Amino acid sequence: MPELIEVEMFRAAAEAVVGRTVSRVDAPDSWFLKHGLSADVLGAAVLGAEVLAATRRGKLLMMPMSSGAVLGLRFGMTGRLAVDGRMPIERLEFSSRRVDPAWVRFELEFVEGGCLSIIDPRRLGGVELDPDVSTLGPDASTVTVDELRSALGRSAAPLKAVLLDQHRLAGLGNLLVDEILWRSRLDPLRPARSLDPDEQRALARSIRSTVQVLTRRGGSHTGDLQVARVPGAACPRCSAPLDRRTVGGRTTYSCPQEQT
DNA sequence: ATTGTGGCCTGCCCGC
DNA sequence: TGCGGGCAGGCCACAA
């Protein structure tokens, strides 16, 4: 599913439309427009406007427009981006690899030609105007120890729940967090505040390096733990039977031997 | 405020 | 072969 790695691929693809001017907006699904946004208001904000940039914070893709508005795109777990008919991600974990025309939830066309669209079968993504970035934590791909320490804070919540909380740290989803905690040998259920300074330092480093490595491999589903994310599987490192639990409301795989 | 839970969305896979 | 139930996770509303 789109976590920060996939959204970064979308962002890079969206760079292609920077400098182009919007000639048409298609938003056929009002559910997909968030925070009370209407197709009319959206049209007024982006029609005739030039795309100034393609930026990202966590899983949020942003396109500042020459009108002053900022277009915010979210992909949920099943949304994909297409730019000029090409999709940077052909296969998305947990989503269909087909492209049904009915799944095009949002589309921009440009005066210069080409288009940018979101294909989302399950409609878990969305489009918003002037997204409030201040509610997002620092981006996980570049998180520093200090940033991580303040994200963990004095929280008694499970470590995994805090890492998934986009308000505290932006960009990590279920697969990445499981991979990071497995690589860090940390129990997802550990209270977030229980990490000592050495563990905080190691975790911050692991977050950055795991994002980097999995980006190079091609996605958040390319972790070493991924093959074992099935009931009854064994730890790829020590062969102990993995725990399968629900933590932070998500299916969680971890090694009871190594992750403490 | 903090933390946990349930619901929403719907294609796909499994078992009957 | 068809059908129904369960599952997937990002996000938000809501409750304690």
XYZ file of C-alpha atoms (C1' of nucleotides) in Angstrom:
292
model
C 0.000 0.000 0.000
C 1.213 3.530 -0.488
C 3.448 4.464 2.387
C 6.008 7.233 2.162
C 8.114 5.238 -0.303
C 5.300 4.847 -2.797
C 4.083 8.419 -2.364
C 7.621 9.622 -3.034
C 7.526 7.677 -6.323
C 4.229 9.386 -7.114
C 5.742 12.762 -6.242
C 8.690 12.172 -8.547
C 6.289 11.243 -11.341
C 4.196 14.343 -10.656
C 7.270 16.496 -11.274
C 6.507 15.967 -14.961
C 3.481 18.260 -14.768
C 5.218 21.101 -12.959
C 4.983 24.178 -15.186
C 1.835 22.991 -16.897
C -1.518 24.783 -16.711
C -4.737 23.007 -15.775
C -7.316 23.003 -18.555
C -9.840 20.598 -17.048
C -10.653 19.060 -13.680
C -12.617 15.854 -13.328
C -13.801 14.966 -9.841
C -16.714 12.597 -10.429
C -16.806 11.262 -6.884
C -17.797 13.758 -4.206
C -16.809 11.250 -1.496
C -13.250 11.602 -2.742
C -13.267 15.358 -2.049
C -12.430 15.852 1.621
C -13.262 18.452 4.251
C -16.380 19.660 2.499
C -14.556 20.453 -0.729
C -16.886 20.721 -3.721
C -16.079 20.213 -7.391
C -16.931 23.892 -7.953
C -14.530 25.192 -5.328
C -11.864 22.793 -6.527
C -12.318 23.930 -10.112
C -12.102 27.596 -9.143
C -8.846 26.938 -7.316
C -7.017 24.991 -9.996
C -8.582 25.723 -13.405
C -6.284 27.968 -15.390
C -3.617 27.714 -12.716
C -0.080 26.500 -13.209
C 1.422 23.686 -11.168
C 4.348 25.238 -9.307
C 5.847 22.165 -7.636
C 5.266 18.621 -6.419
C 6.134 18.178 -2.757
C 5.505 15.552 -0.114
C 5.175 15.270 3.627
C 4.667 11.744 4.879
C 1.965 10.148 2.744
C 0.563 13.482 1.584
C 1.411 14.649 -1.941
C 1.069 18.388 -2.442
C 0.917 20.497 -5.564
C 1.105 24.240 -4.939
C -0.696 26.133 -7.706
C -0.135 29.591 -9.146
C -3.590 30.537 -7.830
C -2.169 30.295 -4.320
C -4.090 27.130 -3.553
C -2.323 23.938 -2.592
C -3.736 20.710 -3.945
C -3.375 17.832 -1.474
C -3.573 14.241 -2.714
C -3.943 11.167 -0.512
C -3.832 7.591 -1.716
C -5.180 5.558 1.173
C -4.036 1.993 0.752
C -5.268 1.301 -2.755
C -4.759 4.549 -4.645
C -2.325 4.867 -7.540
C -1.153 7.862 -9.506
C -1.032 7.992 -13.290
C 0.821 10.741 -15.129
C 0.438 11.110 -18.892
C -0.962 7.608 -19.075
C 1.930 6.015 -17.220
C 1.784 4.605 -13.739
C 4.945 4.712 -11.643
C 3.625 1.730 -9.695
C 2.061 -1.048 -11.733
C 1.369 -3.423 -8.899
C 0.379 -2.196 -5.500
C 0.289 -4.517 -2.498
C -3.320 -5.139 -1.405
C -4.727 -3.346 -4.440
C -5.889 -4.575 -7.802
C -3.461 -4.405 -10.695
C -6.324 -3.795 -13.102
C -7.360 -0.289 -14.069
C -11.108 0.111 -14.289
C -12.169 3.476 -15.757
C -14.719 3.717 -12.946
C -11.841 3.811 -10.459
C -10.534 7.132 -11.765
C -11.551 9.315 -8.837
C -9.731 12.480 -9.816
C -8.127 13.800 -12.971
C -6.382 16.934 -14.167
C -5.835 17.742 -17.831
C -3.355 20.331 -19.014
C -3.265 23.005 -21.691
C 0.112 21.662 -22.784
C -1.347 18.154 -23.025
C -1.191 15.143 -20.770
C -3.016 14.410 -17.566
C -2.618 13.389 -13.948
C -5.071 11.052 -12.297
C -5.724 9.004 -9.205
C -6.990 5.451 -9.666
C -8.420 4.125 -6.413
C -10.711 1.075 -6.385
C -11.546 1.283 -2.695
C -11.888 5.058 -2.479
C -9.717 5.244 0.629
C -7.688 8.124 -0.742
C -8.869 11.661 -1.305
C -8.301 15.164 -2.577
C -8.194 18.231 -0.386
C -7.410 21.899 -0.744
C -4.817 23.685 1.392
C -4.041 20.676 3.601
C -3.007 21.495 7.147
C 0.583 20.282 7.222
C 1.025 21.457 10.804
C -0.882 18.409 12.050
C 1.725 16.087 10.525
C 4.849 14.965 12.304
C 8.303 15.195 10.747
C 8.877 13.090 7.654
C 10.114 9.627 8.600
C 12.653 9.402 5.780
C 14.831 12.061 7.395
C 13.845 11.768 11.044
C 16.522 12.792 13.540
C 17.037 11.323 17.007
C 15.709 14.522 18.557
C 12.606 14.414 16.387
C 12.047 10.760 17.214
C 12.514 11.395 20.924
C 9.862 14.080 20.924
C 7.577 11.893 18.795
C 7.827 9.110 21.375
C 7.568 11.632 24.185
C 6.165 10.304 27.440
C 3.654 8.133 25.617
C 2.567 4.897 27.224
C 1.062 3.708 23.935
C 2.672 0.771 22.135
C 5.765 1.775 20.183
C 4.157 0.610 16.960
C 1.024 2.694 17.504
C 3.139 5.808 17.944
C 5.204 5.122 14.824
C 1.974 4.723 12.849
C 0.537 7.987 14.192
C 0.944 10.477 11.365
C 0.594 13.376 13.792
C 3.747 12.263 15.577
C 5.779 10.900 12.663
C 4.655 11.133 9.048
C 4.992 8.508 6.373
C 5.185 5.077 7.946
C 2.496 2.470 7.369
C 1.946 -1.033 8.636
C 4.481 -2.890 6.499
C 7.309 -0.412 7.031
C 6.799 -0.255 10.775
C 6.850 -4.031 11.156
C 10.034 -4.219 9.075
C 11.699 -1.409 11.031
C 10.861 -2.884 14.437
C 11.975 -6.337 13.326
C 15.285 -4.951 12.068
C 15.656 -2.982 15.304
C 14.799 -6.013 17.426
C 12.191 -3.996 19.301
C 8.880 -5.384 20.530
C 5.993 -3.479 18.893
C 4.172 -3.554 22.245
C 6.924 -1.800 24.187
C 5.616 1.446 25.682
C 6.964 4.217 23.457
C 8.494 6.029 26.413
C 10.427 2.959 27.582
C 13.178 3.301 24.973
C 16.522 4.350 26.404
C 18.706 6.874 24.550
C 20.706 4.146 22.803
C 17.541 2.473 21.580
C 16.158 5.813 20.395
C 19.322 6.498 18.465
C 19.330 3.028 16.898
C 15.640 3.258 16.024
C 16.002 6.644 14.317
C 18.872 5.241 12.291
C 16.869 2.130 11.436
C 13.874 4.162 10.273
C 16.028 6.147 7.860
C 18.045 3.204 6.587
C 15.047 0.903 6.177
C 13.227 3.552 4.154
C 16.353 4.002 2.070
C 16.946 0.303 1.449
C 13.323 -0.500 0.640
C 13.141 2.523 -1.651
C 16.087 1.121 -3.574
C 14.416 -2.286 -3.712
C 11.227 -0.767 -5.039
C 8.638 -0.458 -2.307
C 7.463 -0.855 1.249
C 6.570 -4.493 0.499
C 10.187 -5.467 -0.250
C 11.322 -5.886 3.344
C 13.033 -9.029 4.606
C 10.121 -9.728 6.940
C 7.573 -9.490 4.147
C 7.831 -13.142 3.042
C 6.940 -14.141 6.599
C 3.839 -11.970 6.861
C 1.589 -15.022 6.655
C 0.022 -16.963 9.517
C 2.311 -19.648 10.870
C 5.520 -18.341 9.303
C 8.963 -18.397 10.922
C 11.400 -15.564 11.591
C 13.679 -15.201 8.521
C 16.644 -14.619 10.873
C 16.263 -17.115 13.698
C 13.469 -19.408 12.477
C 11.399 -18.979 15.638
C 7.646 -18.982 14.973
C 6.521 -15.383 14.511
C 3.868 -13.753 16.647
C 0.822 -12.546 14.778
C -1.037 -9.967 16.831
C -3.087 -6.828 16.490
C -1.178 -3.757 17.629
C -2.302 -0.219 16.981
C -5.316 -1.725 15.250
C -3.135 -3.377 12.625
C -2.059 -6.929 11.880
C 1.404 -7.181 13.354
C 4.128 -9.769 12.776
C 7.095 -9.881 15.131
C 9.688 -12.308 16.435
C 9.107 -13.198 20.104
C 12.711 -14.413 20.413
C 14.531 -11.402 19.034
C 12.205 -8.436 19.502
C 12.231 -7.368 23.118
C -5.071 15.248 26.698
C -4.212 10.243 25.652
C -5.345 5.872 24.108
C -8.233 2.373 22.096
C -12.000 0.827 19.109
C -15.030 0.553 15.274
C -16.534 1.932 10.778
C -15.845 3.274 6.169
C -14.397 1.907 1.417
C -14.629 -2.655 -2.036
C -11.756 -6.178 -4.757
C -10.154 -10.544 -3.988
C -9.545 -15.084 -2.063
C -11.048 -19.033 0.281
C -14.218 -22.620 1.435
C -18.493 -24.716 0.646
C -19.596 -22.932 -11.018
C -21.572 -19.507 -7.958
C -21.963 -17.478 -3.654
C -21.008 -15.431 0.915
C -17.926 -14.270 4.539
C -13.703 -12.517 5.950
C -9.710 -9.845 5.130
C -6.596 -5.953 3.873
C -4.940 -0.833 6.139
C -5.194 4.535 6.024
C -7.909 7.638 8.144
C -11.392 9.650 10.967
C -15.103 9.888 14.469
C -16.043 8.783 18.821
C -15.713 6.953 23.658
C -13.598 6.221 28.073
